[in-house]
PDB file of C-alpha atoms in Angstrom:
ATOM      1  CA  MET A   1       0.014   0.203   0.157  1.00  0.00           C
ATOM      2  CA  PRO A   2       1.754   3.181  -0.676  1.00  0.00           C
ATOM      3  CA  ALA A   3       2.244   5.759   1.706  1.00  0.00           C
ATOM      4  CA  ASP A   4      -0.890   8.292   0.008  1.00  0.00           C
ATOM      5  CA  ASP A   5      -3.441   5.523   0.557  1.00  0.00           C
ATOM      6  CA  GLU A   6      -2.687   5.121   4.091  1.00  0.00           C
ATOM      7  CA  PRO A   7      -5.231   6.464   6.414  1.00  0.00           C
ATOM      8  CA  THR A   8      -4.518   9.152   8.318  1.00  0.00           C
ATOM      9  CA  THR A   9      -4.436   8.824  12.361  1.00  0.00           C
ATOM     10  CA  GLN A  10      -7.721  11.108  12.545  1.00  0.00           C
ATOM     11  CA  GLU A  11      -9.588   8.531  10.213  1.00  0.00           C
ATOM     12  CA  LEU A  12      -8.308   5.296  11.951  1.00  0.00           C
ATOM     13  CA  ARG A  13      -9.594   7.054  15.282  1.00  0.00           C
ATOM     14  CA  LEU A  14     -13.015   7.852  13.623  1.00  0.00           C
ATOM     15  CA  GLU A  15     -13.267   4.627  12.545  1.00  0.00           C
ATOM     16  CA  GLN A  16     -12.212   3.123  16.083  1.00  0.00           C
ATOM     17  CA  LEU A  17     -14.847   5.451  17.179  1.00  0.00           C
ATOM     18  CA  ARG A  18     -17.864   4.091  15.069  1.00  0.00           C
ATOM     19  CA  ARG A  19     -16.727   0.497  15.706  1.00  0.00           C
ATOM     20  CA  GLU A  20     -16.741   0.978  19.577  1.00  0.00           C
ATOM     21  CA  ALA A  21     -20.522   2.562  19.221  1.00  0.00           C
ATOM     22  CA  ARG A  22     -21.690  -0.136  16.571  1.00  0.00           C
ATOM     23  CA  GLU A  23     -20.445  -3.178  19.402  1.00  0.00           C
ATOM     24  CA  ARG A  24     -21.788  -1.230  22.168  1.00  0.00           C
ATOM     25  CA  LYS A  25     -25.199  -1.021  20.541  1.00  0.00           C
ATOM     26  CA  GLN A  26     -25.276  -4.741  19.566  1.00  0.00           C
ATOM     27  CA  ALA A  27     -24.503  -5.786  23.124  1.00  0.00           C
ATOM     28  CA  GLU A  28     -27.255  -3.691  24.297  1.00  0.00           C
ATOM     29  CA  ALA A  29     -29.494  -5.611  21.653  1.00  0.00           C
ATOM     30  CA  SER A  30     -27.900  -9.076  22.246  1.00  0.00           C
ATOM     31  CA  ILE A  31     -30.396 -11.561  23.643  1.00  0.00           C
ATOM     32  CA  GLU A  32     -27.912 -14.033  25.191  1.00  0.00           C
ATOM     33  CA  ASP A  33     -25.186 -13.177  27.610  1.00  0.00           C
ATOM     34  CA  ASP A  34     -21.994 -14.883  25.578  1.00  0.00           C
ATOM     35  CA  GLU A  35     -22.890 -12.471  22.507  1.00  0.00           C
ATOM     36  CA  ALA A  36     -23.337  -9.478  24.717  1.00  0.00           C
ATOM     37  CA  GLU A  37     -19.879 -10.171  26.368  1.00  0.00           C
ATOM     38  CA  GLN A  38     -18.332 -10.684  23.071  1.00  0.00           C
ATOM     39  CA  HIS A  39     -19.861  -7.096  21.679  1.00  0.00           C
ATOM     40  CA  GLU A  40     -18.840  -5.331  24.894  1.00  0.00           C
ATOM     41  CA  ARG A  41     -14.818  -6.788  24.532  1.00  0.00           C
ATOM     42  CA  ARG A  42     -15.206  -5.891  20.997  1.00  0.00           C
ATOM     43  CA  ALA A  43     -16.231  -2.447  22.148  1.00  0.00           C
ATOM     44  CA  GLN A  44     -13.375  -2.250  24.811  1.00  0.00           C
ATOM     45  CA  LYS A  45     -10.982  -3.027  22.454  1.00  0.00           C
ATOM     46  CA  ALA A  46     -12.204  -0.540  19.976  1.00  0.00           C
ATOM     47  CA  SER A  47     -12.135   2.095  22.887  1.00  0.00           C
ATOM     48  CA  TYR A  48      -8.445   1.150  23.390  1.00  0.00           C
ATOM     49  CA  LEU A  49      -7.435   1.429  20.200  1.00  0.00           C
ATOM     50  CA  ARG A  50      -9.286   4.875  19.946  1.00  0.00           C
ATOM     51  CA  GLU A  51      -7.108   5.903  22.930  1.00  0.00           C
ATOM     52  CA  LYS A  52      -4.078   4.912  21.606  1.00  0.00           C
ATOM     53  CA  LEU A  53      -4.666   6.486  18.593  1.00  0.00           C
ATOM     54  CA  GLU A  54      -5.096   9.558  20.480  1.00  0.00           C
ATOM     55  CA  GLU A  55      -2.204   9.394  21.969  1.00  0.00           C
ATOM     56  CA  ARG A  56      -0.185   8.672  18.704  1.00  0.00           C
ATOM     57  CA  ALA A  57      -2.015  12.030  17.157  1.00  0.00           C
ATOM     58  CA  GLU A  58      -0.764  13.729  20.316  1.00  0.00           C
ATOM     59  CA  ALA A  59       2.682  12.628  19.880  1.00  0.00           C
ATOM     60  CA  GLU A  60       2.647  13.428  15.767  1.00  0.00           C
ATOM     61  CA  ARG A  61       1.302  17.235  16.921  1.00  0.00           C
ATOM     62  CA  GLU A  62       4.248  17.673  19.127  1.00  0.00           C
ATOM     63  CA  ALA A  63       6.941  16.253  16.691  1.00  0.00           C
ATOM     64  CA  GLU A  64       5.485  19.135  14.157  1.00  0.00           C
ATOM     65  CA  ASP A  65       5.793  21.361  16.885  1.00  0.00           C
ATOM     66  CA  MET A  66       9.036  20.317  17.772  1.00  0.00           C
ATOM     67  CA  GLU A  67      10.447  20.342  14.176  1.00  0.00           C
ATOM     68  CA  HIS A  68       8.974  23.629  13.583  1.00  0.00           C
ATOM     69  CA  ASP A  69      10.711  25.119  16.462  1.00  0.00           C
ATOM     70  CA  GLU A  70      14.150  23.329  15.463  1.00  0.00           C
ATOM     71  CA  ARG A  71      13.874  24.860  11.948  1.00  0.00           C
ATOM     72  CA  ALA A  72      13.362  28.301  13.882  1.00  0.00           C
ATOM     73  CA  ASP A  73      16.296  27.748  15.797  1.00  0.00           C
ATOM     74  CA  GLU A  74      18.271  26.542  12.767  1.00  0.00           C
ATOM     75  CA  LEU A  75      17.094  29.713  10.665  1.00  0.00           C
ATOM     76  CA  GLU A  76      17.928  32.049  13.515  1.00  0.00           C
ATOM     77  CA  ARG A  77      21.412  30.604  14.152  1.00  0.00           C
ATOM     78  CA  GLU A  78      21.935  31.185  10.248  1.00  0.00           C
ATOM     79  CA  THR A  79      20.751  34.856  10.492  1.00  0.00           C
ATOM     80  CA  GLU A  80      23.435  35.653  13.431  1.00  0.00           C
ATOM     81  CA  GLN A  81      26.227  33.884  11.305  1.00  0.00           C
ATOM     82  CA  GLN A  82      25.022  35.817   8.146  1.00  0.00           C
ATOM     83  CA  ALA A  83      25.004  39.137  10.148  1.00  0.00           C
ATOM     84  CA  GLU A  84      28.582  38.111  11.990  1.00  0.00           C
ATOM     85  CA  ARG A  85      29.754  37.880   8.206  1.00  0.00           C
ATOM     86  CA  SER A  86      28.358  40.804   7.179  1.00  0.00           C
ATOM     87  CA  GLU A  87      29.974  42.971  10.234  1.00  0.00           C
ATOM     88  CA  ARG A  88      33.358  41.499   9.945  1.00  0.00           C
ATOM     89  CA  LEU A  89      33.330  42.361   5.845  1.00  0.00           C
ATOM     90  CA  GLU A  90      32.319  45.868   6.979  1.00  0.00           C
ATOM     91  CA  ARG A  91      35.291  46.276   9.376  1.00  0.00           C
ATOM     92  CA  GLU A  92      37.432  44.758   6.672  1.00  0.00           C
ATOM     93  CA  ILE A  93      36.521  47.492   4.083  1.00  0.00           C
ATOM     94  CA  ASP A  94      36.559  50.117   6.681  1.00  0.00           C
ATOM     95  CA  GLU A  95      40.269  48.866   7.560  1.00  0.00           C
ATOM     96  CA  THR A  96      41.162  48.604   3.863  1.00  0.00           C
ATOM     97  CA  ARG A  97      39.846  51.823   2.609  1.00  0.00           C
ATOM     98  CA  SER A  98      41.697  53.479   5.876  1.00  0.00           C
ATOM     99  CA  ASP A  99      44.731  51.804   4.814  1.00  0.00           C
ATOM    100  CA  TRP A 100      44.240  52.848   1.192  1.00  0.00           C
ATOM    101  CA  GLU A 101      43.917  56.493   2.287  1.00  0.00           C
ATOM    102  CA  ALA A 102      47.061  56.201   4.244  1.00  0.00           C
ATOM    103  CA  LYS A 103      49.442  54.707   1.580  1.00  0.00           C
ATOM    104  CA  LYS A 104      47.722  56.914  -0.946  1.00  0.00           C
ATOM    105  CA  SER A 105      49.555  60.033   0.799  1.00  0.00           C
ATOM    106  CA  ASP A 106      52.697  58.182   1.937  1.00  0.00           C
ATOM    107  CA  PRO A 107      55.303  59.340  -0.566  1.00  0.00           C
ATOM    108  CA  SER A 108      57.604  55.896   0.391  1.00  0.00           C
ATOM    109  CA  ALA A 109      54.968  53.562  -0.598  1.00  0.00           C
ATOM    110  CA  PRO A 110      56.000  51.291  -3.889  1.00  0.00           C
ATOM    111  CA  GLY A 111      54.212  53.294  -6.793  1.00  0.00           C
ATOM    112  CA  ALA A 112      53.102  56.395  -5.060  1.00  0.00           C
ATOM    113  CA  THR A 113      52.480  59.083  -6.622  1.00  0.00           C
ATOM    114  CA  GLU A 114      54.311  62.764  -6.510  1.00  0.00           C
ATOM    115  CA  PRO A 115      53.779  64.477  -2.782  1.00  0.00           C
ATOM    116  CA  GLU A 116      51.798  67.353  -4.773  1.00  0.00           C
ATOM    117  CA  ALA A 117      49.366  64.516  -6.785  1.00  0.00           C
ATOM    118  CA  SER A 118      48.163  62.684  -4.009  1.00  0.00           C
ATOM    119  CA  GLY A 119      46.475  65.603  -1.964  1.00  0.00           C
ATOM    120  CA  ALA A 120      45.527  64.725   1.742  1.00  0.00           C
ATOM    121  CA  HIS A 121      43.080  62.225   3.068  1.00  0.00           C
ATOM    122  CA  GLN A 122      39.447  62.825   2.522  1.00  0.00           C
ATOM    123  CA  LEU A 123      38.174  65.019   5.037  1.00  0.00           C
ATOM    124  CA  GLU A 124      35.792  62.824   7.011  1.00  0.00           C
ATOM    125  CA  SER A 125      34.544  63.124  10.525  1.00  0.00           C
ATOM    126  CA  GLU A 126      35.506  59.915  11.521  1.00  0.00           C
ATOM    127  CA  ASP A 127      37.911  57.323  10.363  1.00  0.00           C
ATOM    128  CA  PRO A 128      35.755  54.681   8.846  1.00  0.00           C
ATOM    129  CA  ALA A 129      37.720  51.719  10.267  1.00  0.00           C
ATOM    130  CA  SER A 130      38.178  52.597  13.781  1.00  0.00           C
ATOM    131  CA  GLY A 131      35.214  55.305  14.424  1.00  0.00           C
ATOM    132  CA  GLU A 132      37.570  57.667  15.822  1.00  0.00           C
ATOM    133  CA  ALA A 133      37.089  61.388  15.182  1.00  0.00           C
ATOM    134  CA  LYS A 134      39.454  62.465  12.547  1.00  0.00           C
ATOM    135  CA  GLY A 135      37.967  65.684  11.092  1.00  0.00           C
ATOM    136  CA  GLU A 136      40.485  67.925  12.659  1.00  0.00           C
ATOM    137  CA  GLU A 137      43.593  65.564  12.007  1.00  0.00           C
ATOM    138  CA  ARG A 138      42.726  65.309   8.710  1.00  0.00           C
ATOM    139  CA  GLN A 139      42.169  69.350   8.375  1.00  0.00           C
ATOM    140  CA  ALA A 140      45.863  69.263   9.641  1.00  0.00           C
ATOM    141  CA  GLU A 141      46.811  67.284   6.979  1.00  0.00           C
ATOM    142  CA  LEU A 142      45.667  69.593   4.383  1.00  0.00           C
ATOM    143  CA  GLU A 143      47.159  72.612   6.179  1.00  0.00           C
ATOM    144  CA  ASP A 144      50.703  70.880   6.334  1.00  0.00           C
ATOM    145  CA  ALA A 145      50.534  69.831   2.739  1.00  0.00           C
ATOM    146  CA  ALA A 146      49.762  73.442   1.680  1.00  0.00           C
ATOM    147  CA  GLN A 147      52.428  74.958   3.830  1.00  0.00           C
ATOM    148  CA  ALA A 148      54.848  72.207   2.536  1.00  0.00           C
ATOM    149  CA  ASP A 149      53.723  73.427  -1.163  1.00  0.00           C
ATOM    150  CA  ALA A 150      54.517  77.031  -0.208  1.00  0.00           C
ATOM    151  CA  GLU A 151      57.617  76.103   0.923  1.00  0.00           C
ATOM    152  CA  ARG A 152      58.807  74.042  -1.863  1.00  0.00           C
ATOM    153  CA  GLU A 153      57.354  76.980  -3.972  1.00  0.00           C
ATOM    154  CA  GLU A 154      59.834  79.487  -1.984  1.00  0.00           C
ATOM    155  CA  GLU A 155      62.959  77.300  -2.317  1.00  0.00           C
ATOM    156  CA  GLU A 156      62.494  76.921  -5.819  1.00  0.00           C
ATOM    157  CA  ARG A 157      62.168  80.798  -6.648  1.00  0.00           C
TER     158      ARG A 157
END
């Protein structure tokens, strides 16, 4: 019998309930004691099977709930992992950006452009990697670069 053709627990419970009612009715209608006892035993058996099927149905519901909770926990863990990866990537990008800005202005870095062409760091209120306030520091870099340019021009005259 394929799995799709198997009766559900609910269908089995209803069948046992009907069987129990039918056997009790036949036990009441029986004239002979032996026949009445036989129907009563069948009714008790149907009642017992129905109770077991109710227990099975409850266990199935609990298993479904547990599977749902486990899946929810798994998705929560995946979300936390993705958030951690995202934060780590954001830090790496900020550190790389900060490193690039520093190297871009460093005349001793291999392949660096001339100091006049490199310019100062971007003026930002904070360093993207560390979050430290850098606006004044960057302004000082601009002023130092302007002063160095003025001194070079004076020396050339």
